[in-house]
Amino acid sequence: MNRDGVVLISGGSRGLGLAIATSLLNHGHKVATFSRRSGDAVERLKDKYEKSFSFFEGDMSDQASLSEVVKRVEKDCGPIEALINNAGIAIDGVLATMQPTQIEQLIAVNLTGSLQLTRLAVRQMIVRSRGSIINISSIIGLRGYAGLAAYSATKAGLDGMTRGLARELGPRNIRVNSIAPGYLETEMTHGLGDTQRNQIVRRTPLGRLGTPDDVVGSIHFLLSPAAGFITGQILTIDGGITC
Ligand code: NAP
């Protein structure tokens, strides 16, 4: 990956997105990220990496906001060399009793937002005939989980986007892949009860939940020349729970 370009990460204020941003910065990449609000960790990164890190406020469910973020990133930080569609929300509930607005919100943030952001960010990649896109999907999109049907649909949708876009953009030298993590220790899984958590650990051959750091190595790999012939793939990182 060309270090002059910037890696744009959606949802880098905490959890997996923050871990990816921090690791890429530590390895000398230029990083831009956005979410609805900043936080202490973002402010610390701004202080430490004044020249190579930028944070913007932006909302995945708002098309105008995404447009503004991409414009500002390209103007302030330089060409977008890689896009990591990481921002996401999980709302659990039995589908029959979910509110229609909850389903709309899940689709707007996880799927429509990622499609719209990619639509905007990929234009300059096409002009430059280079780039890499990584979609953070989930094993829930591959295997399903009771109480997460709507979330699962958004993640399966992201994997569909990976396969379709890989074909569309391969001839432009742009690679598109998904990373499908298993259960990770982030705010998103804080709501898991003891019974659910113990069951997940029992069913995971490696005997634990993952951490964001378990995923960042594969981001480095997919962005590197070592992955130069890999596109349209879904890389599962789940301690073996789906094997
Ligand atoms: P997290 O800790 O809840 O962080 C989510 C990030 O997305 C935050 O930075 C959040 O910032 C941002 N975000 C949420 N809604 C947004 C919106 N409307 N606009 C802009 N940014 C928004 O979650 P995580 O566990 O790191 O998850 C990261 C990705 O990994 C998600 O796509 C998730 O589905 C996927 N994943 C997670 C797990 C897991 O077990 N944790 C497993 C598989 C896949 P703001 O709230 O400030 O906007």
Tab-separated table of C-alpha atoms and ligand atoms in Angstrom, residues 10-18 33-38 55 58-62 65-66 85-90 105 108-110 136-140 151 154-155 158 179-189 192 209-210 212 237, ligand 1:
chain	number	residue	atom	x	y	z
A	10	SER	CA	-15.643	4.199	9.479
A	11	GLY	CA	-16.379	3.994	13.204
A	12	GLY	CA	-12.852	4.392	14.553
A	13	SER	CA	-13.781	6.004	17.864
A	14	ARG	CA	-13.785	2.756	19.846
A	15	GLY	CA	-13.786	-1.041	19.662
A	16	LEU	CA	-12.414	-2.720	16.562
A	17	GLY	CA	-12.207	0.490	14.486
A	18	LEU	CA	-10.082	2.180	17.141
A	33	THR	CA	-11.722	8.026	10.722
A	34	PHE	CA	-15.163	9.248	11.652
A	35	SER	CA	-18.068	8.430	13.903
A	36	ARG	CA	-20.932	10.365	15.461
A	37	ARG	CA	-18.783	11.560	18.333
A	38	SER	CA	-15.147	11.672	19.375
A	55	PHE	CA	-10.985	12.471	13.036
A	58	GLY	CA	-20.022	11.866	10.640
A	59	ASP	CA	-23.077	9.651	10.593
A	60	MET	CA	-23.304	6.468	8.548
A	61	SER	CA	-27.064	6.817	8.252
A	62	ASP	CA	-26.875	10.302	6.719
A	65	SER	CA	-22.769	13.598	6.213
A	66	LEU	CA	-20.888	10.804	4.397
A	85	ASN	CA	-16.137	-0.309	6.323
A	86	ASN	CA	-16.130	-1.019	10.038
A	87	ALA	CA	-18.877	1.109	11.637
A	88	GLY	CA	-21.822	-0.962	12.686
A	89	ILE	CA	-24.531	-1.405	15.248
A	90	ALA	CA	-26.159	-4.527	16.658
A	105	GLN	CA	-31.735	1.693	11.509
A	108	ALA	CA	-29.210	2.199	7.237
A	109	VAL	CA	-26.027	2.079	9.322
A	110	ASN	CA	-24.589	-1.364	8.550
A	136	ILE	CA	-16.115	-5.885	8.397
A	137	SER	CA	-18.954	-8.364	8.278
A	138	SER	CA	-19.524	-11.099	10.873
A	139	ILE	CA	-19.859	-14.828	11.373
A	140	ILE	CA	-23.481	-13.975	12.222
A	151	TYR	CA	-28.217	-7.828	11.934
A	154	THR	CA	-27.005	-6.651	6.965
A	155	LYS	CA	-23.756	-8.574	7.368
A	158	LEU	CA	-21.970	-6.701	3.114
A	179	ILE	CA	-13.299	-9.940	7.370
A	180	ALA	CA	-15.913	-11.875	9.346
A	181	PRO	CA	-14.995	-11.827	13.031
A	182	GLY	CA	-16.510	-14.049	15.671
A	183	TYR	CA	-17.479	-12.656	19.057
A	184	LEU	CA	-15.097	-9.902	20.150
A	185	GLU	CA	-14.653	-8.218	23.525
A	186	THR	CA	-15.975	-4.730	22.669
A	187	GLU	CA	-18.870	-2.544	23.785
A	188	MET	CA	-21.005	-4.354	21.222
A	189	THR	CA	-20.835	-7.611	23.208
A	192	LEU	CA	-24.102	-10.690	26.487
A	209	LEU	CA	-13.914	-14.572	22.880
A	210	GLY	CA	-11.679	-12.680	20.467
A	212	PRO	CA	-9.860	-6.426	18.439
A	237	ILE	CA	-11.495	-14.889	12.373
B	1	NAP	P1	-18.484	-0.824	18.880
B	1	NAP	O1	-17.464	-1.001	19.936
B	1	NAP	O2	-19.903	-0.658	19.266
B	1	NAP	O3	-18.022	0.380	17.915
B	1	NAP	C1	-18.831	0.750	16.825
B	1	NAP	C2	-18.211	1.950	16.109
B	1	NAP	O4	-19.096	2.318	15.055
B	1	NAP	C3	-18.052	3.158	17.012
B	1	NAP	O5	-16.914	3.880	16.645
B	1	NAP	C4	-19.313	3.960	16.721
B	1	NAP	O6	-19.110	5.345	17.029
B	1	NAP	C5	-19.455	3.708	15.219
B	1	NAP	N1	-20.815	3.950	14.768
B	1	NAP	C6	-21.962	3.363	15.178
B	1	NAP	N2	-23.019	3.922	14.575
B	1	NAP	C7	-22.531	4.880	13.740
B	1	NAP	C8	-23.126	5.802	12.844
B	1	NAP	N3	-24.450	5.888	12.670
B	1	NAP	N4	-22.316	6.627	12.149
B	1	NAP	C9	-20.968	6.594	12.305
B	1	NAP	N5	-20.356	5.746	13.142
B	1	NAP	C10	-21.129	4.890	13.846
B	1	NAP	O7	-18.506	-2.084	17.907
B	1	NAP	P2	-17.321	-3.077	17.457
B	1	NAP	O8	-17.492	-4.329	18.209
B	1	NAP	O9	-16.016	-2.374	17.469
B	1	NAP	O10	-17.793	-3.380	15.962
B	1	NAP	C11	-17.082	-2.920	14.834
B	1	NAP	C12	-17.561	-3.726	13.624
B	1	NAP	O11	-17.274	-5.102	13.834
B	1	NAP	C13	-19.078	-3.647	13.422
B	1	NAP	O12	-19.381	-3.563	12.045
B	1	NAP	C14	-19.577	-4.953	13.981
B	1	NAP	O13	-20.803	-5.343	13.413
B	1	NAP	C15	-18.438	-5.867	13.616
B	1	NAP	N6	-18.363	-7.087	14.431
B	1	NAP	C16	-18.286	-6.989	15.785
B	1	NAP	C17	-18.243	-8.168	16.524
B	1	NAP	C18	-18.184	-8.164	18.023
B	1	NAP	O14	-18.371	-9.239	18.621
B	1	NAP	N7	-17.921	-7.024	18.677
B	1	NAP	C19	-18.243	-9.409	15.873
B	1	NAP	C20	-18.308	-9.440	14.484
B	1	NAP	C21	-18.365	-8.275	13.766
B	1	NAP	P3	-20.290	6.358	17.477
B	1	NAP	O15	-21.210	5.582	18.361
B	1	NAP	O16	-19.583	7.487	18.133
B	1	NAP	O17	-20.955	6.796	16.207
